[in-house]
Amino acid sequence: MKKKYSWLILSAALLLLAAIAFAGKPQILLSTGPGPSTASFTSINKVFTGDWQQYGQLFTTWQGGLFRRIFLLVLAVVPALFLLHFIIIGPKKFSHSGRQIKFFGVLTRLLHWLAALSFSLLVITGLMVVFGKFLGGGTLVMTGRSVHLITAISFAVSAACLFLIWLKDMLPMPHDILWFFIMGGYLSKKKKPIPAAKFNGGQKMWFWLATIGGGIMAWSGYQLYSFAGPTDQLRQMAILHNFLGAGLVGFFIIHLYMSLFAIQGALTSMITGYKPQEEVEILHSRYKI
């Protein structure tokens, strides 16, 4: 009997010490203070559960269904718009029989494929977590979560290297504004010279969104994975992670469409490192050959 009570006392003492160490103001746990006991209880509760009215209810509502609807909207609307583009406008076609222009080196291509594979897995496993309820949860979703973590690390490494390689070419230029005004010429079937250098305005926008957004996603994801920080901060990280994730999924679909369908044979440049001269002269008219 004494042994049983000893364990209870020891457990209570450890819980109290953990609470004191976790609390920003440990004195609220040691005494009720000069205020009413209800105020002290509220302070103690806030340490562990956060501010329910400010973030808790918002987080519960959004996490309970809003984010799934947002992701579903992105997954339905963005592909539908580009399907219409493919049917009405169609892909741009260029001759591949003429001179080939060197665009990407071996190291750049390897890093790009590593980043592309990692990002693709991040999107797939991230969606597995978002729609985990419909996948039955359990081992499948937890495995997806583990793969999500590993691929996040590989993407961060490859993206950091590409950032250093492409930074100079990805800096905004005045002709990028013209590119956005004409939407890169993708709303027309005519082949006219487009104001773009090695990378066009759309590619630059994707680069900066993937770099900055990916960095924020990595930081917020680490906070959520390690479960470090106050409860309110974790709720904020989850909300931020989901909103950014939905935006990046949308731009990822756009990038896939542009690479695979909008320009016939565009993917070969990331395999061979070369682009056909006609494509460069039209879509990258400011690029110095």
Short mmCIF file of C-alpha atoms in Angstrom, two decimals:
data_model
loop_
_atom_site.label_atom_id
_atom_site.label_comp_id
_atom_site.label_asym_id
_atom_site.label_seq_id
_atom_site.Cartn_x
_atom_site.Cartn_y
_atom_site.Cartn_z
CA MET A 1 0.00 0.00 0.00
CA LYS A 2 2.81 2.38 0.94
CA LYS A 3 4.57 1.54 -2.29
CA LYS A 4 1.44 2.47 -4.25
CA TYR A 5 1.14 5.87 -2.55
CA SER A 6 4.85 6.50 -3.04
CA TRP A 7 4.41 6.10 -6.79
CA LEU A 8 1.44 8.43 -6.79
CA ILE A 9 3.33 11.09 -4.86
CA LEU A 10 6.38 10.74 -7.14
CA SER A 11 4.20 10.99 -10.27
CA ALA A 12 2.44 14.08 -8.95
CA ALA A 13 5.76 15.70 -8.09
CA LEU A 14 7.14 15.01 -11.59
CA LEU A 15 4.02 16.46 -13.21
CA LEU A 16 4.29 19.56 -11.07
CA LEU A 17 7.97 20.04 -11.94
CA ALA A 18 7.21 19.58 -15.66
CA ALA A 19 4.41 22.11 -15.44
CA ILE A 20 6.66 24.63 -13.69
CA ALA A 21 9.40 24.15 -16.27
CA PHE A 22 6.93 24.55 -19.16
CA ALA A 23 5.08 27.57 -17.86
CA GLY A 24 6.31 31.03 -18.82
CA LYS A 25 5.27 32.31 -15.39
CA PRO A 26 5.68 29.42 -12.94
CA GLN A 27 4.35 31.47 -10.03
CA ILE A 28 0.81 30.95 -11.30
CA LEU A 29 1.22 27.28 -10.51
CA LEU A 30 2.58 27.77 -7.01
CA SER A 31 -0.15 29.94 -5.55
CA THR A 32 -3.50 31.38 -6.45
CA GLY A 33 -2.06 34.89 -6.10
CA PRO A 34 -3.90 38.01 -5.05
CA GLY A 35 -6.71 37.54 -7.61
CA PRO A 36 -9.70 35.23 -7.53
CA SER A 37 -9.02 31.50 -7.83
CA THR A 38 -10.93 31.37 -11.15
CA ALA A 39 -8.46 33.86 -12.65
CA SER A 40 -5.56 31.67 -11.53
CA PHE A 41 -7.22 28.61 -13.03
CA THR A 42 -7.68 30.49 -16.32
CA SER A 43 -3.99 31.42 -16.33
CA ILE A 44 -2.92 27.83 -15.65
CA ASN A 45 -5.27 26.51 -18.33
CA LYS A 46 -3.96 29.02 -20.87
CA VAL A 47 -0.42 27.75 -20.37
CA PHE A 48 -1.41 24.25 -21.46
CA THR A 49 -4.33 24.77 -23.85
CA GLY A 50 -3.66 28.27 -25.21
CA ASP A 51 -6.23 30.95 -25.81
CA TRP A 52 -9.30 29.02 -26.98
CA GLN A 53 -11.27 32.06 -28.09
CA GLN A 54 -8.38 33.55 -30.07
CA TYR A 55 -6.88 30.47 -31.78
CA GLY A 56 -8.36 27.25 -30.43
CA GLN A 57 -11.84 27.55 -31.89
CA LEU A 58 -10.48 28.91 -35.17
CA PHE A 59 -7.99 26.05 -35.44
CA THR A 60 -10.61 23.40 -34.61
CA THR A 61 -13.07 24.79 -37.19
CA TRP A 62 -10.52 25.07 -39.99
CA GLN A 63 -8.75 21.81 -39.26
CA GLY A 64 -12.09 20.04 -38.96
CA GLY A 65 -13.11 20.61 -42.56
CA LEU A 66 -12.25 23.99 -44.08
CA PHE A 67 -8.73 23.04 -45.12
CA ARG A 68 -9.96 19.86 -46.83
CA ARG A 69 -12.44 21.94 -48.82
CA ILE A 70 -9.72 24.42 -49.80
CA PHE A 71 -7.44 21.61 -51.03
CA LEU A 72 -10.33 20.00 -52.90
CA LEU A 73 -11.09 23.33 -54.57
CA VAL A 74 -7.47 23.72 -55.67
CA LEU A 75 -7.31 20.13 -56.95
CA ALA A 76 -10.53 20.59 -58.93
CA VAL A 77 -10.37 24.16 -60.27
CA VAL A 78 -6.70 24.49 -61.30
CA PRO A 79 -6.57 21.32 -63.47
CA ALA A 80 -9.97 22.20 -64.96
CA LEU A 81 -8.73 25.63 -66.07
CA PHE A 82 -5.67 24.15 -67.73
CA LEU A 83 -7.72 21.42 -69.37
CA LEU A 84 -9.75 24.21 -70.99
CA HIS A 85 -6.52 25.92 -72.05
CA PHE A 86 -5.25 22.70 -73.62
CA ILE A 87 -8.53 22.15 -75.51
CA ILE A 88 -9.01 25.75 -76.69
CA ILE A 89 -5.42 27.02 -77.20
CA GLY A 90 -3.38 23.84 -77.24
CA PRO A 91 0.37 23.38 -76.74
CA LYS A 92 3.04 25.47 -78.43
CA LYS A 93 5.08 23.45 -80.91
CA PHE A 94 8.61 24.17 -82.05
CA SER A 95 10.97 22.44 -84.44
CA HIS A 96 13.53 20.24 -82.69
CA SER A 97 15.54 19.48 -85.82
CA GLY A 98 17.65 22.64 -85.91
CA ARG A 99 20.41 23.97 -83.68
CA GLN A 100 20.24 23.01 -79.99
CA ILE A 101 21.04 25.66 -77.36
CA LYS A 102 22.76 24.62 -74.11
CA PHE A 103 20.56 25.70 -71.18
CA PHE A 104 21.27 23.51 -68.15
CA GLY A 105 24.39 21.74 -66.90
CA VAL A 106 24.59 18.23 -65.45
CA LEU A 107 24.67 19.34 -61.79
CA THR A 108 21.70 21.68 -62.29
CA ARG A 109 19.66 18.91 -63.90
CA LEU A 110 20.45 16.41 -61.15
CA LEU A 111 19.52 18.92 -58.44
CA HIS A 112 16.35 19.88 -60.29
CA TRP A 113 15.24 16.25 -60.57
CA LEU A 114 15.96 15.68 -56.88
CA ALA A 115 13.96 18.80 -56.00
CA ALA A 116 11.14 17.82 -58.39
CA LEU A 117 10.89 14.26 -57.02
CA SER A 118 11.05 15.50 -53.43
CA PHE A 119 8.41 18.18 -54.01
CA SER A 120 6.13 15.70 -55.78
CA LEU A 121 6.35 13.34 -52.81
CA LEU A 122 5.75 16.25 -50.44
CA VAL A 123 2.55 17.10 -52.30
CA ILE A 124 1.34 13.48 -52.37
CA THR A 125 2.15 12.70 -48.72
CA GLY A 126 0.87 16.09 -47.58
CA LEU A 127 -2.46 15.38 -49.25
CA MET A 128 -2.45 11.96 -47.58
CA VAL A 129 -2.26 13.67 -44.20
CA VAL A 130 -4.93 16.25 -45.10
CA PHE A 131 -7.32 13.54 -46.31
CA GLY A 132 -6.16 10.94 -43.79
CA LYS A 133 -9.70 10.54 -42.46
CA PHE A 134 -10.88 9.24 -45.85
CA LEU A 135 -7.85 6.94 -46.18
CA GLY A 136 -8.66 5.20 -42.94
CA GLY A 137 -5.78 6.74 -41.00
CA GLY A 138 -3.49 4.23 -39.32
CA THR A 139 -0.25 2.89 -40.78
CA LEU A 140 -0.77 4.27 -44.29
CA VAL A 141 -1.13 7.88 -43.15
CA MET A 142 1.65 7.58 -40.55
CA THR A 143 3.96 6.17 -43.23
CA GLY A 144 3.04 9.08 -45.47
CA ARG A 145 3.88 11.46 -42.62
CA SER A 146 7.32 9.85 -42.21
CA VAL A 147 8.01 10.04 -45.97
CA HIS A 148 6.86 13.68 -45.84
CA LEU A 149 9.57 14.45 -43.27
CA ILE A 150 12.36 12.69 -45.19
CA THR A 151 11.46 14.28 -48.53
CA ALA A 152 11.20 17.70 -46.86
CA ILE A 153 14.87 17.40 -45.90
CA SER A 154 15.96 16.31 -49.40
CA PHE A 155 13.91 19.12 -50.98
CA ALA A 156 15.41 21.71 -48.62
CA VAL A 157 18.97 20.63 -49.53
CA SER A 158 18.38 20.53 -53.31
CA ALA A 159 16.35 23.77 -53.30
CA ALA A 160 19.09 25.59 -51.37
CA CYS A 161 21.67 24.50 -53.98
CA LEU A 162 19.42 25.54 -56.89
CA PHE A 163 18.82 28.87 -55.17
CA LEU A 164 22.56 29.60 -55.24
CA ILE A 165 22.92 28.44 -58.87
CA TRP A 166 19.88 30.31 -60.24
CA LEU A 167 19.75 33.40 -58.02
CA LYS A 168 21.30 35.78 -60.57
CA ASP A 169 19.06 34.59 -63.42
CA MET A 170 15.94 34.68 -61.21
CA LEU A 171 16.21 38.34 -60.18
CA PRO A 172 13.21 40.37 -61.42
CA MET A 173 13.74 42.43 -64.59
CA PRO A 174 11.60 45.14 -66.27
CA HIS A 175 10.68 42.82 -69.16
CA ASP A 176 9.10 40.41 -66.66
CA ILE A 177 6.27 42.93 -66.24
CA LEU A 178 5.64 42.79 -69.99
CA TRP A 179 5.63 38.99 -69.79
CA PHE A 180 2.82 39.08 -67.23
CA PHE A 181 0.84 41.61 -69.29
CA ILE A 182 0.71 39.19 -72.21
CA MET A 183 0.65 36.09 -69.95
CA GLY A 184 3.75 34.78 -71.65
CA GLY A 185 1.90 34.47 -74.96
CA TYR A 186 0.11 31.36 -73.71
CA LEU A 187 -3.32 32.82 -74.44
CA SER A 188 -2.54 33.01 -78.14
CA LYS A 189 -1.84 30.36 -80.78
CA LYS A 190 0.54 32.69 -82.60
CA LYS A 191 4.28 32.33 -82.14
CA LYS A 192 5.66 35.81 -81.40
CA PRO A 193 8.90 36.68 -79.55
CA ILE A 194 8.23 36.79 -75.80
CA PRO A 195 10.09 39.20 -73.48
CA ALA A 196 12.07 36.72 -71.35
CA ALA A 197 15.69 35.84 -70.76
CA LYS A 198 16.84 32.43 -69.48
CA PHE A 199 13.79 32.30 -67.21
CA ASN A 200 10.46 34.02 -67.82
CA GLY A 201 8.32 35.93 -65.34
CA GLY A 202 6.21 32.89 -64.49
CA GLN A 203 9.24 30.71 -63.80
CA LYS A 204 10.70 33.42 -61.59
CA MET A 205 7.47 33.72 -59.64
CA TRP A 206 7.42 29.94 -59.10
CA PHE A 207 11.09 30.00 -58.06
CA TRP A 208 10.54 32.63 -55.36
CA LEU A 209 7.30 31.08 -54.14
CA ALA A 210 8.91 27.64 -53.92
CA THR A 211 12.03 29.02 -52.23
CA ILE A 212 10.45 31.40 -49.70
CA GLY A 213 7.24 29.41 -49.29
CA GLY A 214 9.21 26.17 -49.03
CA GLY A 215 11.43 27.72 -46.36
CA ILE A 216 8.43 28.79 -44.30
CA MET A 217 6.84 25.37 -44.81
CA ALA A 218 10.03 23.68 -43.60
CA TRP A 219 10.18 25.90 -40.50
CA SER A 220 6.51 25.51 -39.60
CA GLY A 221 6.64 21.79 -40.38
CA TYR A 222 9.59 21.33 -38.03
CA GLN A 223 7.65 23.09 -35.26
CA LEU A 224 4.69 20.77 -35.79
CA TYR A 225 6.80 17.61 -36.07
CA SER A 226 8.88 18.32 -32.96
CA PHE A 227 5.83 19.62 -31.09
CA ALA A 228 7.99 22.43 -29.70
CA GLY A 229 6.53 25.69 -28.46
CA PRO A 230 3.35 26.86 -26.77
CA THR A 231 -0.01 25.44 -27.87
CA ASP A 232 -1.13 28.68 -29.54
CA GLN A 233 2.08 28.84 -31.55
CA LEU A 234 1.57 25.27 -32.78
CA ARG A 235 -1.96 26.17 -33.85
CA GLN A 236 -0.64 29.16 -35.77
CA MET A 237 2.02 26.98 -37.42
CA ALA A 238 -0.63 24.43 -38.48
CA ILE A 239 -2.86 27.13 -39.99
CA LEU A 240 0.10 28.72 -41.81
CA HIS A 241 1.37 25.33 -43.03
CA ASN A 242 -2.02 24.39 -44.47
CA PHE A 243 -2.66 27.71 -46.21
CA LEU A 244 0.80 27.81 -47.77
CA GLY A 245 0.48 24.13 -48.68
CA ALA A 246 -2.73 24.76 -50.62
CA GLY A 247 -1.10 27.63 -52.52
CA LEU A 248 2.03 25.61 -53.34
CA VAL A 249 -0.05 22.65 -54.51
CA GLY A 250 -1.83 24.99 -56.93
CA PHE A 251 1.43 26.38 -58.32
CA PHE A 252 2.88 22.87 -58.47
CA ILE A 253 0.02 21.81 -60.76
CA ILE A 254 0.65 24.90 -62.92
CA HIS A 255 4.36 24.05 -63.14
CA LEU A 256 3.55 20.48 -64.13
CA TYR A 257 1.17 21.62 -66.86
CA MET A 258 3.69 24.10 -68.28
CA SER A 259 6.44 21.49 -68.26
CA LEU A 260 4.47 18.55 -69.61
CA PHE A 261 1.70 19.97 -71.84
CA ALA A 262 1.90 23.72 -72.57
CA ILE A 263 5.12 23.43 -74.61
CA GLN A 264 5.60 20.27 -76.63
CA GLY A 265 8.88 18.59 -75.70
CA ALA A 266 9.72 21.11 -72.96
CA LEU A 267 10.66 18.37 -70.49
CA THR A 268 13.54 17.21 -72.68
CA SER A 269 15.55 20.32 -71.73
CA MET A 270 15.79 18.95 -68.18
CA ILE A 271 16.94 15.61 -69.55
CA THR A 272 19.43 16.63 -72.23
CA GLY A 273 20.17 20.18 -71.04
CA TYR A 274 19.36 21.65 -74.47
CA LYS A 275 16.47 23.63 -75.97
CA PRO A 276 15.75 23.95 -79.73
CA GLN A 277 16.80 27.27 -81.25
CA GLU A 278 13.29 28.17 -82.42
CA GLU A 279 11.88 27.74 -78.90
CA VAL A 280 14.64 29.93 -77.43
CA GLU A 281 14.14 32.66 -80.05
CA ILE A 282 10.39 32.77 -79.37
CA LEU A 283 9.98 32.07 -75.65
CA HIS A 284 13.36 33.43 -74.46
CA SER A 285 13.95 36.29 -76.91
CA ARG A 286 16.17 38.23 -74.43
CA TYR A 287 18.47 35.26 -73.84
CA LYS A 288 21.95 35.76 -75.25
CA ILE A 289 22.74 32.70 -77.38
#
